[in-house]
């Protein structure tokens, strides 16, 4: 079985293969839809395909990949997508960006062009991939033919200058997109090495870690990346811990400051290795020709250390290199050669020599050897039999030691990073360190799962709040939500959930392959779209299913959702196009081998009409003649019934279950609508009845109040008649309501007109209701 890095770049026919079934899939669908729409708006046609490469966060192993040592990064969710289409008509490279912040860049379609490093443009990174791929193809003996124009649209979510490898993601995605546009594919390890060399065209002496993890990342793992030869080993991190990435808000411009920062460290390491080789017995000329990195002299350093009772190569560094910075003259005296002659083949190194006044060789070599050792200690800790809690503690200690070395020995930190790392440690991080090239960008902290939400909120309060007050960032830009597995920058938690590497998307764009559904590729057939009377602009393409959906069905309502599911299923059931038995907007087609130059799928038409087709999607001349003669013979017969649509792949149990579920959903929705209508009627009737009852109660109450007050007002009258009241209507003889005052039983006052008592009872004269009313 081939190793992971020996496999070719994967070709994805569905977004689910990369983004899963979570909310990330919905975001990706919207993102690809916007990408397609913007591509059509800018260039007037749809993209041929897309390529994707993720960013990365390096857990440990900083600034040692270009010295040939192993590193341990992991891919992150943020990525760069490159949509591309060959343009045979114009020999121009047109590079646009979904973000209007970046203006379109235009270059000639010349793979031998030189990149103007003095005039830095974002489009240069695409040209790196363009030049590199042509150089690689020539070295492999592949004839790509005459250069052609390319229309390119780029969308990236890896923040620039964050230390999360936005530049490598762009170079990798660009190189892979160009490769796919020319219908080529190569093993991942070759693409990783190729893209590493590509980025050097921009003037950065990259070591290969960023490109390797972007190309070779796997779901659910960090990767131990080894070089010479390049390979990746899966690393399963212990449970109970989360890596939180936080932005220092100091932008790291690696390419712009290369001469004084990144490339300066590369030159210092090269000089340190040459001086160590000379002091350990190599001839100066041999050391200059053969020693390129500190890993080249590690064996000599270990031999020296073993003679002194140790196996640590840093012992040779401590004994043979001085801690004080070296000057140019001191180094040239030891090597016996001018430094410009040593680096004559590297323009970026010559720029370093012009800018540098001294070189700290002792500090740089000490960091590289100690950091290389920490990487393998990290890997050994993860693979050990220790408990997860002890593993996490040990990993945190290694991260803290790594940051100290980066800050003090390699001097690639900055005040913002130092403050951020200290705040991380003070708020419960087991370990924290800068990640990436440094001089700005992000820090990564190892935090226990249980405190991640509070940890992120503490970072907001203690680090970002002051930046908000000063106006460095906007409060609305933070995007903090501790309940989400991923948080928008400047702070987010990295979980081993989506870690898939670079890939090619062959989605249902015009002229490309569509989504494979159990052996069939689903794609919009523009020929039958036109036959149905629909225009491209009247419809949109569901990127997940390849189904054409009319505008009226493109809303987010639940009914529309059911329709879309039904259409997706319809496409699978029929396996071709629907003729007369389905609505016009449901007409879809399948084309396993792609369309011809006129956007027609010959396979579909042949399978549907059972006729041979010409290049225009119609019948050839002989077939037309035979068909005409046949119509003459059968002119008196009744027209035949329309043929049944051709059946597609047989439905398995899951599909039948889906059909049943869709049917049940549809019936449930119809029943729900009817229930809602009935409920509205009931509510209306109830409201009317309730109003009537209220009116009756109010009238009765008012009647009683009037009755009582009229009785009281006639204080010495023994009877009161209500001629106009409802009770007076139709009353019988003697049915007169009277109110009499009875003496208090405890009082000696006589009964009579002049006596008063607080006790009152009602008497109904001439009626047997008197006792009932009294009770």
XYZ file of C-alpha atoms in Angstrom:
775
model
C 0.000 0.000 0.000
C 1.347 3.424 -0.958
C 2.186 5.902 1.740
C -0.015 8.946 2.110
C 2.527 11.310 0.565
C 2.920 9.058 -2.484
C -0.729 9.426 -3.482
C -1.748 12.058 -6.063
C -3.606 15.240 -5.170
C -7.214 14.135 -4.477
C -10.018 15.255 -6.773
C -13.219 16.020 -4.876
C -16.578 15.929 -6.593
C -18.548 17.146 -3.580
C -17.984 19.762 -0.908
C -19.004 17.279 1.801
C -15.792 15.344 1.203
C -13.834 18.261 2.630
C -16.237 20.290 4.758
C -18.294 17.450 6.246
C -21.974 17.782 7.090
C -21.716 20.552 9.709
C -22.377 24.259 9.440
C -19.039 24.530 7.661
C -20.651 22.877 4.657
C -23.301 25.597 4.465
C -20.595 28.249 4.645
C -18.621 26.482 1.927
C -21.651 26.221 -0.357
C -22.311 29.938 -0.013
C -18.645 30.693 -0.529
C -18.377 28.624 -3.716
C -21.581 30.138 -5.016
C -20.170 33.642 -4.520
C -16.917 32.542 -6.126
C -18.735 31.247 -9.203
C -20.890 34.364 -9.472
C -17.921 36.733 -9.133
C -15.903 34.706 -11.667
C -18.720 34.983 -14.201
C -19.105 38.703 -13.493
C -15.394 39.440 -13.921
C -14.496 37.148 -16.817
C -17.824 36.476 -18.535
C -17.744 32.706 -18.088
C -17.654 30.090 -15.353
C -14.476 28.565 -13.895
C -13.143 25.271 -15.165
C -12.284 23.969 -11.681
C -11.135 25.012 -8.231
C -8.164 24.107 -6.054
C -7.979 24.453 -2.281
C -5.081 24.550 0.175
C -5.373 25.109 3.938
C -3.296 27.235 6.247
C -1.437 25.702 9.155
C -0.420 26.214 12.766
C 2.971 24.889 13.797
C 2.774 23.234 17.203
C 6.528 22.976 17.675
C 9.667 23.142 15.533
C 10.187 26.774 14.510
C 12.823 27.922 12.013
C 14.382 24.491 11.651
C 12.735 23.141 8.484
C 15.170 25.019 6.253
C 17.947 23.422 8.288
C 16.686 19.957 7.371
C 15.027 19.082 10.699
C 11.592 17.633 11.391
C 8.652 19.839 12.366
C 5.210 19.140 13.800
C 2.433 21.314 12.321
C -1.266 20.750 11.736
C -3.629 22.157 9.118
C -6.349 24.594 10.130
C -9.815 25.323 8.828
C -8.871 28.597 7.138
C -7.853 28.033 3.517
C -7.299 29.548 0.094
C -9.391 28.636 -2.959
C -8.269 29.315 -6.517
C -10.846 29.146 -9.331
C -9.276 28.914 -12.756
C -10.127 28.585 -16.430
C -7.895 28.365 -19.469
C -8.389 31.187 -21.940
C -7.132 30.114 -25.351
C -8.055 33.432 -26.948
C -5.783 35.709 -24.915
C -2.211 35.089 -23.800
C -2.693 37.004 -20.575
C -2.836 35.941 -16.953
C -5.721 37.802 -15.308
C -5.710 37.335 -11.530
C -8.642 38.719 -9.540
C -9.604 38.446 -5.887
C -12.991 37.984 -4.244
C -11.915 40.640 -1.746
C -12.168 44.045 -3.417
C -9.250 45.180 -1.274
C -6.945 43.452 -3.772
C -6.975 44.869 -7.275
C -6.749 42.675 -10.362
C -3.198 41.830 -11.433
C -2.332 41.207 -15.069
C 0.770 39.387 -16.308
C 1.882 38.057 -19.686
C 1.414 34.338 -20.273
C 5.170 33.816 -20.154
C 6.547 31.174 -17.772
C 10.043 32.668 -18.112
C 9.105 36.140 -16.896
C 10.977 37.612 -13.965
C 9.132 38.698 -10.843
C 9.735 42.311 -9.870
C 10.656 41.888 -6.200
C 11.105 45.616 -5.746
C 7.445 46.174 -6.644
C 5.674 43.762 -4.327
C 2.191 42.670 -5.499
C -0.125 40.040 -4.109
C -0.431 38.484 -7.580
C 3.278 37.601 -7.479
C 2.433 34.532 -5.389
C 0.341 33.105 -8.220
C 3.199 33.766 -10.642
C 5.463 31.772 -8.299
C 3.250 28.753 -8.855
C 2.979 29.475 -12.575
C 6.754 29.645 -13.109
C 7.433 26.719 -10.804
C 4.952 24.394 -12.503
C 6.409 25.077 -15.961
C 9.938 24.463 -14.637
C 8.810 21.228 -12.992
C 7.043 20.047 -16.169
C 10.125 20.684 -18.270
C 12.246 18.712 -15.814
C 9.804 15.799 -16.156
C 9.782 15.986 -19.940
C 6.138 17.078 -20.113
C 5.185 19.248 -23.070
C 2.528 21.745 -22.037
C 2.390 23.286 -25.491
C 2.374 26.989 -26.203
C 1.502 29.159 -23.194
C -2.176 30.063 -22.956
C -4.057 32.687 -21.018
C -5.521 31.942 -17.610
C -8.472 33.573 -15.868
C -8.058 33.245 -12.110
C -10.155 34.237 -9.095
C -8.794 33.790 -5.582
C -10.549 33.705 -2.228
C -8.598 33.252 0.997
C -9.648 33.059 4.643
C -6.123 32.670 6.069
C -5.300 36.132 7.465
C -2.249 37.712 5.878
C 0.711 38.320 8.147
C -0.733 36.059 10.845
C 1.980 33.413 10.882
C -0.576 30.840 9.693
C 1.020 30.454 6.265
C -1.310 32.447 4.053
C 1.417 32.792 1.426
C 2.087 29.060 1.248
C -1.648 28.318 1.021
C -1.915 30.706 -1.941
C 1.163 29.298 -3.700
C 0.031 25.692 -3.154
C -3.535 26.321 -4.331
C -2.275 28.269 -7.363
C 0.200 25.565 -8.379
C -2.368 22.795 -8.007
C -4.989 24.786 -9.933
C -2.583 25.348 -12.824
C -1.616 21.678 -12.774
C -5.266 20.608 -12.901
C -6.071 23.111 -15.642
C -3.490 21.339 -17.791
C -4.984 17.960 -16.787
C -1.920 16.781 -14.904
C -1.537 15.310 -11.419
C 1.458 14.235 -9.373
C 2.187 12.658 -5.965
C 1.736 14.865 -2.939
C 5.385 14.714 -1.905
C 6.448 16.005 -5.319
C 3.904 18.821 -5.178
C 5.090 19.711 -1.657
C 8.691 19.963 -2.835
C 7.634 21.815 -5.985
C 5.610 24.441 -4.116
C 8.452 24.973 -1.652
C 10.726 25.831 -4.564
C 7.970 27.943 -6.127
C 7.740 30.293 -3.159
C 11.451 31.009 -3.363
C 10.677 32.987 -6.534
C 9.153 35.614 -4.240
C 12.503 36.017 -2.470
C 11.821 34.008 0.701
C 14.129 31.078 1.450
C 11.325 28.823 2.643
C 12.134 25.508 4.274
C 9.169 23.457 3.088
C 7.121 22.934 6.266
C 4.268 25.230 5.241
C 3.846 23.661 1.828
C 4.239 20.088 3.090
C 1.467 20.294 5.687
C -0.819 22.214 3.343
C -0.507 19.456 0.736
C -0.222 16.355 2.932
C -2.502 17.092 5.910
C -4.908 14.357 6.993
C -8.205 14.524 8.843
C -7.853 14.005 12.586
C -4.057 14.218 12.833
C -1.160 16.564 13.235
C 1.802 15.566 11.070
C 5.473 15.004 11.811
C 7.098 16.299 8.623
C 10.531 14.909 7.781
C 12.735 16.157 4.955
C 15.286 14.633 2.629
C 13.228 12.784 1.547
C 10.006 14.536 2.435
C 7.437 12.382 4.243
C 4.627 12.767 6.780
C 3.875 10.696 9.889
C 0.478 10.904 11.575
C 0.508 12.200 15.152
C -2.594 11.578 17.259
C -2.697 14.227 19.968
C -3.868 13.309 23.492
C -7.465 13.830 24.578
C -8.502 16.625 26.899
C -6.507 19.424 25.305
C -7.244 22.120 22.743
C -4.845 24.364 20.862
C -6.078 27.950 20.900
C -4.625 30.250 18.253
C -4.600 33.967 19.080
C -3.462 36.832 16.854
C -1.092 39.399 18.321
C -2.461 41.929 15.793
C 1.125 42.705 14.774
C 1.328 41.848 11.074
C 4.332 39.791 10.008
C 5.384 40.697 6.468
C 7.815 37.874 5.824
C 8.556 38.722 2.197
C 8.908 42.470 2.737
C 11.265 42.225 5.753
C 13.110 39.123 4.566
C 16.543 40.767 4.311
C 16.576 41.776 7.971
C 14.482 39.025 9.530
C 13.678 35.684 7.908
C 16.431 35.441 5.285
C 18.896 36.929 7.763
C 18.381 33.922 10.040
C 18.867 31.533 7.122
C 22.200 33.143 6.263
C 23.317 33.103 9.906
C 22.568 29.385 10.173
C 24.537 28.700 6.980
C 27.516 30.635 8.299
C 27.293 28.853 11.675
C 27.349 25.455 9.959
C 30.389 26.418 7.849
C 32.322 27.682 10.867
C 31.465 24.562 12.900
C 32.583 22.314 10.043
C 35.914 24.144 9.757
C 36.515 24.041 13.516
C 35.664 20.325 13.567
C 38.305 19.498 10.989
C 36.909 20.138 7.518
C 38.894 22.154 5.015
C 37.410 25.629 4.482
C 36.816 25.075 0.794
C 35.113 21.711 1.380
C 32.949 23.227 4.091
C 31.872 26.071 1.803
C 30.997 23.685 -1.045
C 29.380 20.828 0.880
C 27.873 22.259 4.056
C 24.536 23.994 3.503
C 22.655 23.484 6.775
C 23.312 22.758 10.433
C 21.982 19.238 9.933
C 24.925 18.636 7.599
C 27.387 19.049 10.476
C 25.263 17.478 13.209
C 27.195 14.222 12.937
C 30.496 16.010 13.495
C 29.027 17.865 16.475
C 27.730 14.639 18.048
C 31.123 12.979 17.542
C 32.770 15.904 19.288
C 30.214 15.730 22.128
C 30.666 11.948 22.536
C 34.395 12.474 23.071
C 33.402 14.743 25.966
C 30.849 12.379 27.504
C 27.719 13.777 25.873
C 25.454 13.243 22.870
C 24.195 16.806 22.618
C 25.417 18.649 19.487
C 24.948 21.914 21.388
C 28.063 21.053 23.362
C 30.145 21.670 20.223
C 28.311 24.949 19.693
C 29.109 26.112 23.208
C 32.769 25.125 22.939
C 33.560 26.198 19.387
C 31.442 29.308 18.719
C 31.616 32.524 20.718
C 28.501 34.118 22.165
C 29.407 37.589 20.930
C 28.238 38.476 17.415
C 30.640 37.858 14.547
C 31.574 40.592 12.112
C 32.018 40.113 8.367
C 35.757 40.403 8.709
C 35.932 37.736 11.421
C 33.945 35.263 9.359
C 35.934 35.929 6.191
C 39.152 35.423 8.139
C 38.020 31.955 9.295
C 36.635 30.868 5.909
C 39.396 32.467 3.886
C 36.883 33.661 1.310
C 34.751 36.692 0.653
C 31.165 36.201 1.820
C 29.721 37.647 -1.357
C 31.548 34.895 -3.242
C 30.056 32.246 -0.963
C 26.499 33.475 -1.592
C 26.969 34.617 -5.188
C 24.194 32.293 -6.455
C 21.565 33.629 -4.031
C 20.320 37.162 -4.668
C 18.256 37.139 -1.457
C 21.346 36.192 0.575
C 23.329 39.018 -0.999
C 20.578 41.404 0.135
C 21.125 40.107 3.678
C 24.862 40.768 3.513
C 24.172 44.340 2.426
C 21.807 44.943 5.367
C 23.585 43.049 8.162
C 26.435 44.393 10.262
C 26.988 41.425 12.567
C 25.883 37.768 12.880
C 24.857 35.913 16.060
C 25.994 32.421 15.074
C 26.145 30.908 18.574
C 22.532 31.822 19.414
C 21.112 30.658 16.081
C 22.837 27.276 16.140
C 21.865 26.695 19.795
C 18.196 27.302 18.973
C 18.187 24.995 15.948
C 19.729 22.009 17.734
C 17.625 22.398 20.884
C 14.397 22.959 18.922
C 15.035 19.880 16.789
C 15.385 17.855 19.965
C 12.126 19.267 21.371
C 10.202 18.173 18.271
C 11.133 14.535 18.791
C 10.467 14.841 22.532
C 6.988 16.132 21.632
C 6.397 13.141 19.346
C 7.748 10.685 21.949
C 5.515 12.163 24.654
C 2.422 11.751 22.501
C 3.334 8.119 21.737
C 4.186 7.239 25.363
C 2.080 5.279 27.854
C 1.675 8.249 30.177
C -1.759 9.444 31.188
C -3.348 12.142 29.035
C -3.039 14.647 31.868
C 0.713 14.052 32.237
C 1.135 14.136 28.466
C -0.558 17.507 28.245
C 1.621 18.918 31.016
C 4.817 17.701 29.337
C 3.721 19.047 25.964
C 3.023 22.416 27.563
C 6.515 22.494 29.086
C 8.055 21.790 25.684
C 6.037 24.618 24.123
C 7.183 27.045 26.829
C 10.813 26.080 26.270
C 10.357 26.501 22.539
C 9.037 30.034 22.924
C 11.900 31.011 25.218
C 14.373 29.788 22.608
C 12.570 31.624 19.791
C 12.433 34.817 21.824
C 15.909 34.871 23.380
C 18.149 32.841 21.075
C 16.510 33.306 17.677
C 15.024 36.742 18.406
C 11.996 36.288 16.171
C 9.400 37.489 18.657
C 7.993 40.993 19.209
C 6.503 42.918 22.173
C 2.919 42.066 21.179
C 3.693 38.345 21.020
C 5.499 38.444 24.357
C 2.522 40.112 26.022
C 0.072 37.668 24.447
C 2.090 34.586 25.448
C 2.398 35.801 29.047
C -1.353 36.450 29.269
C -2.011 32.944 27.948
C 0.162 31.419 30.660
C -1.399 33.567 33.385
C -4.883 32.411 32.414
C -4.396 28.676 32.583
C -2.540 27.668 29.417
C -0.347 24.616 29.946
C 2.037 26.027 27.379
C 2.163 28.872 24.867
C 4.513 29.939 22.117
C 4.702 32.002 18.964
C 3.888 30.089 15.797
C 5.090 30.708 12.284
C 7.978 32.889 11.242
C 7.447 35.303 14.140
C 8.032 39.075 14.264
C 4.253 39.307 14.637
C 1.399 37.016 13.783
C -0.102 34.425 16.098
C 0.629 32.535 19.270
C -0.624 29.021 19.979
C -1.592 27.902 23.485
C -2.339 24.414 24.813
C -5.431 24.639 27.023
C -7.544 22.042 28.811
C -10.893 21.507 27.129
C -12.838 22.451 30.237
C -11.541 26.022 30.371
C -11.406 26.909 26.674
C -14.471 29.223 26.665
C -13.347 31.125 29.733
C -9.773 31.205 28.470
C -10.838 32.884 25.238
C -12.993 35.405 27.081
C -10.047 36.222 29.362
C -7.875 36.868 26.304
C -10.499 39.234 24.976
C -10.674 41.127 28.240
C -6.962 41.270 29.080
C -5.344 41.546 25.650
C -7.816 42.614 22.981
C -9.879 45.077 25.039
C -7.012 47.536 25.259
C -6.578 47.304 21.488
C -10.268 48.010 21.066
C -9.962 51.089 23.260
C -7.050 52.348 21.165
C -8.914 51.663 17.931
C -6.492 48.992 16.704
C -9.428 46.665 16.102
C -13.201 46.952 16.190
C -15.196 45.128 18.835
C -17.478 43.719 16.145
C -14.498 42.156 14.391
C -13.602 39.856 17.265
C -16.326 37.312 16.624
C -15.972 35.668 20.026
C -18.357 32.821 20.695
C -17.069 30.225 23.169
C -19.794 27.767 22.164
C -18.427 27.313 18.647
C -15.693 24.782 17.839
C -14.062 27.378 15.608
C -13.892 31.071 16.339
C -13.083 33.824 13.931
C -9.808 35.600 14.274
C -8.138 37.105 16.200
C -8.754 34.071 18.382
C -10.039 30.589 17.620
C -9.802 27.083 19.000
C -8.293 24.387 16.806
C -9.846 20.948 17.182
C -8.874 17.909 15.174
C -12.096 17.968 13.214
C -11.355 19.271 9.723
C -7.702 18.814 8.788
C -7.793 17.646 5.208
C -4.983 18.796 2.937
C -4.951 20.392 -0.493
C -7.307 19.150 -3.173
C -8.985 19.836 -6.492
C -12.713 20.537 -6.686
C -14.356 19.312 -9.842
C -17.782 20.753 -9.102
C -20.655 21.263 -11.565
C -19.102 24.263 -13.268
C -19.628 24.642 -16.966
C -17.491 22.175 -18.898
C -16.306 20.219 -15.871
C -17.258 17.051 -14.075
C -19.997 17.107 -11.498
C -20.803 15.433 -8.252
C -20.477 11.679 -8.335
C -23.465 9.860 -6.887
C -22.765 6.132 -6.852
C -21.145 5.937 -10.249
C -22.940 8.797 -12.015
C -21.653 12.350 -12.401
C -24.370 14.944 -11.941
C -23.992 18.115 -13.949
C -26.233 20.652 -15.591
C -26.812 19.888 -19.257
C -27.046 23.288 -20.899
C -28.463 21.807 -24.110
C -31.579 20.484 -22.388
C -31.706 23.596 -20.254
C -32.200 25.598 -23.441
C -34.634 23.008 -24.810
C -36.712 23.514 -21.668
C -36.951 27.218 -22.427
C -34.781 28.283 -19.496
C -31.799 30.588 -19.671
C -28.684 30.323 -17.543
C -29.388 33.646 -15.882
C -32.908 32.508 -14.954
C -31.562 29.683 -12.859
C -28.905 28.958 -10.330
C -26.900 25.809 -9.878
C -27.138 23.986 -6.581
C -23.428 23.359 -6.037
C -24.070 20.350 -3.860
C -26.264 18.433 -6.260
C -25.742 20.049 -9.630
C -29.492 20.549 -9.950
C -30.848 23.595 -11.731
C -33.194 25.443 -9.411
C -35.451 28.231 -10.601
C -35.362 31.561 -8.810
C -38.733 31.038 -7.195
C -37.441 27.890 -5.553
C -34.177 29.375 -4.341
C -35.556 30.836 -1.124
C -34.711 29.447 2.283
C -38.243 28.302 3.097
C -38.824 24.767 4.316
C -40.925 23.959 1.257
C -38.049 25.026 -1.004
C -35.700 22.811 0.981
C -37.938 19.818 0.355
C -38.118 20.696 -3.325
C -34.364 20.834 -3.601
C -34.018 17.451 -1.921
C -36.625 16.036 -4.230
C -34.837 17.433 -7.274
C -31.555 15.935 -6.148
C -33.252 12.586 -5.812
C -34.981 13.067 -9.153
C -31.619 13.548 -10.813
C -30.433 10.257 -9.425
C -33.616 8.343 -10.211
C -33.786 9.375 -13.825
C -30.078 9.318 -14.516
C -30.622 11.485 -17.600
C -33.070 14.214 -18.477
C -36.790 14.298 -17.879
C -38.954 14.650 -20.964
C -42.449 15.914 -20.423
C -43.080 14.094 -17.176
C -41.409 16.673 -14.943
C -41.488 20.438 -14.616
C -39.161 22.474 -16.783
C -36.949 23.603 -13.919
C -36.293 19.967 -13.005
C -34.560 19.199 -16.284
C -31.045 18.055 -15.478
C -28.521 15.964 -17.304
C -25.641 13.656 -16.538
C -22.394 13.617 -18.419
C -19.740 11.244 -17.185
C -17.038 12.281 -19.672
C -17.813 15.978 -20.005
C -19.535 18.092 -22.621
C -18.427 18.730 -26.154
C -17.468 22.178 -27.432
C -21.111 23.208 -27.696
C -21.966 22.376 -24.110
C -23.809 19.186 -25.085
C -23.402 15.784 -23.508
C -23.388 13.211 -26.342
C -23.713 10.288 -23.897
C -26.980 11.602 -22.511
C -28.542 12.373 -25.829
C -27.533 9.014 -27.159
C -28.906 7.182 -24.155
C -32.156 9.131 -24.317
C -32.835 9.121 -28.067
C -30.875 5.948 -28.859
C -29.502 7.758 -31.891
C -26.080 8.801 -33.089
C -25.457 12.508 -32.550
C -23.414 15.026 -34.399
C -21.284 17.712 -32.780
C -24.231 20.082 -32.404
C -26.286 17.787 -30.261
C -28.540 16.670 -33.186
C -28.711 13.623 -35.492
C -26.261 13.115 -38.296
C -27.435 13.284 -41.949
C -28.006 9.543 -42.401
C -29.994 9.336 -39.223
C -32.101 12.317 -40.287
C -32.891 10.584 -43.597
C -33.894 7.328 -41.905
C -35.993 9.195 -39.426
C -37.752 11.142 -42.228
C -38.623 7.926 -44.126
C -39.955 6.385 -40.963
C -42.227 9.370 -40.337
C -43.708 9.008 -43.844
C -44.620 5.343 -43.227
C -46.246 6.062 -39.905
C -47.962 9.358 -40.866
C -51.440 7.767 -40.681
C -50.858 6.144 -37.348
C -51.583 7.685 -34.012
C -48.618 9.419 -32.496
C -46.861 7.140 -30.050
C -46.896 7.877 -26.365
C -43.906 9.831 -25.149
C -41.129 7.463 -24.106
C -40.504 6.881 -20.445
C -37.448 8.658 -19.136
C -34.416 6.369 -19.030
C -33.773 4.868 -15.656
C -30.596 5.716 -13.856
C -28.727 3.702 -11.274
C -30.835 1.317 -9.244
C -31.932 2.637 -5.884
C -30.557 1.005 -2.787
C -32.272 0.802 0.589
C -30.954 4.209 1.624
C -32.416 5.847 -1.484
C -35.768 4.145 -0.997
C -35.764 5.347 2.579
C -35.021 8.860 1.336
C -37.951 8.679 -1.085
C -40.223 7.581 1.733
C -38.947 10.341 4.009
C -39.432 12.986 1.347
C -42.948 11.745 0.720
C -43.715 11.777 4.427
C -42.258 15.269 4.770
C -44.352 16.542 1.888
C -47.536 14.960 3.285
C -46.725 16.251 6.739
C -46.293 19.771 5.410
C -49.596 19.627 3.529
C -51.374 18.277 6.614
C -49.748 20.967 8.711
C -51.019 23.662 6.377
C -54.560 22.267 6.621
C -54.307 22.076 10.402
C -53.152 25.652 10.556
C -56.116 26.783 8.445
C -58.560 24.868 10.654
C -56.906 26.251 13.773
C -57.297 29.803 12.477
C -61.019 29.226 11.873
C -61.462 27.799 15.373
C -59.636 30.739 16.898
C -61.798 33.168 14.978
C -65.004 31.440 16.096
C -63.816 31.253 19.677
C -62.889 34.916 19.654
C -66.365 35.841 18.415
C -68.057 33.705 21.078
C -65.810 35.109 23.749
C -66.737 38.671 22.775
C -70.458 37.852 23.098
C -69.972 36.373 26.585
C -68.040 39.426 27.678
C -70.803 41.738 26.487
C -73.453 39.725 28.426
C -71.408 39.737 31.619
C -70.814 43.476 31.422
C -74.545 44.152 30.858
C -75.557 41.962 33.836
C -73.063 43.639 36.110
C -74.234 47.114 35.160
C -77.859 46.050 35.636
C -77.150 44.826 39.180
C -75.292 48.010 40.062
C -78.179 50.153 38.831
C -80.675 47.953 40.690
C -78.862 48.305 44.006
C -78.291 52.031 43.789
C -81.874 52.746 42.837
C -83.039 50.709 45.806
C -80.809 52.605 48.172
C -81.840 55.966 46.784
C -85.512 55.279 47.639
C -84.687 55.036 51.322
C -88.267 55.274 52.708
C -90.101 53.627 49.848
C -91.086 50.036 50.332
C -91.388 49.257 46.657
C -89.561 50.259 43.570
C -90.761 49.464 40.101
C -88.662 49.223 36.971
C -91.059 49.771 34.214
C -88.448 50.031 31.542
C -86.352 47.109 32.664
C -86.298 43.727 30.946
C -87.848 42.179 34.048
C -90.944 44.310 33.660
C -91.628 42.959 30.245
C -94.261 40.238 30.299
C -94.412 40.100 34.090
C -97.419 38.529 35.797
C -99.668 40.173 38.350
C -97.922 40.866 41.598
C -94.504 40.186 40.211
C -93.168 43.455 41.488
C -89.719 43.612 42.962
C -89.688 45.313 46.316
C -86.965 46.087 48.768
C -87.855 46.059 52.462
C -85.729 46.933 55.443
C -85.829 44.518 58.348
C -84.842 45.450 61.860
C -81.621 44.087 63.328
C -82.537 41.044 65.459
C -80.462 42.373 68.304
C -82.127 45.777 68.153
C -85.310 46.828 70.014
C -86.311 49.287 67.399
C -89.822 48.624 66.141
C -90.621 47.629 62.653
C -92.083 50.354 60.559
C -91.420 52.981 58.076
C -89.214 54.916 60.394
C -86.998 52.045 61.513
C -83.606 51.398 59.769
C -81.499 48.336 59.678
C -78.334 47.412 57.725
C -79.822 44.026 56.878
C -81.633 43.925 53.568
C -83.321 41.099 51.746
C -85.146 41.036 48.488
C -88.773 40.013 48.316
C -90.579 39.096 45.165
C -94.241 39.917 45.814
C -96.691 37.342 44.664
C -93.932 34.812 43.800
C -92.630 31.594 45.291
C -89.039 32.774 44.595
C -88.892 34.797 47.780
C -87.345 32.098 49.940
C -84.844 31.092 47.273
C -83.691 34.669 46.851
C -83.507 35.087 50.622
C -81.319 31.980 50.949
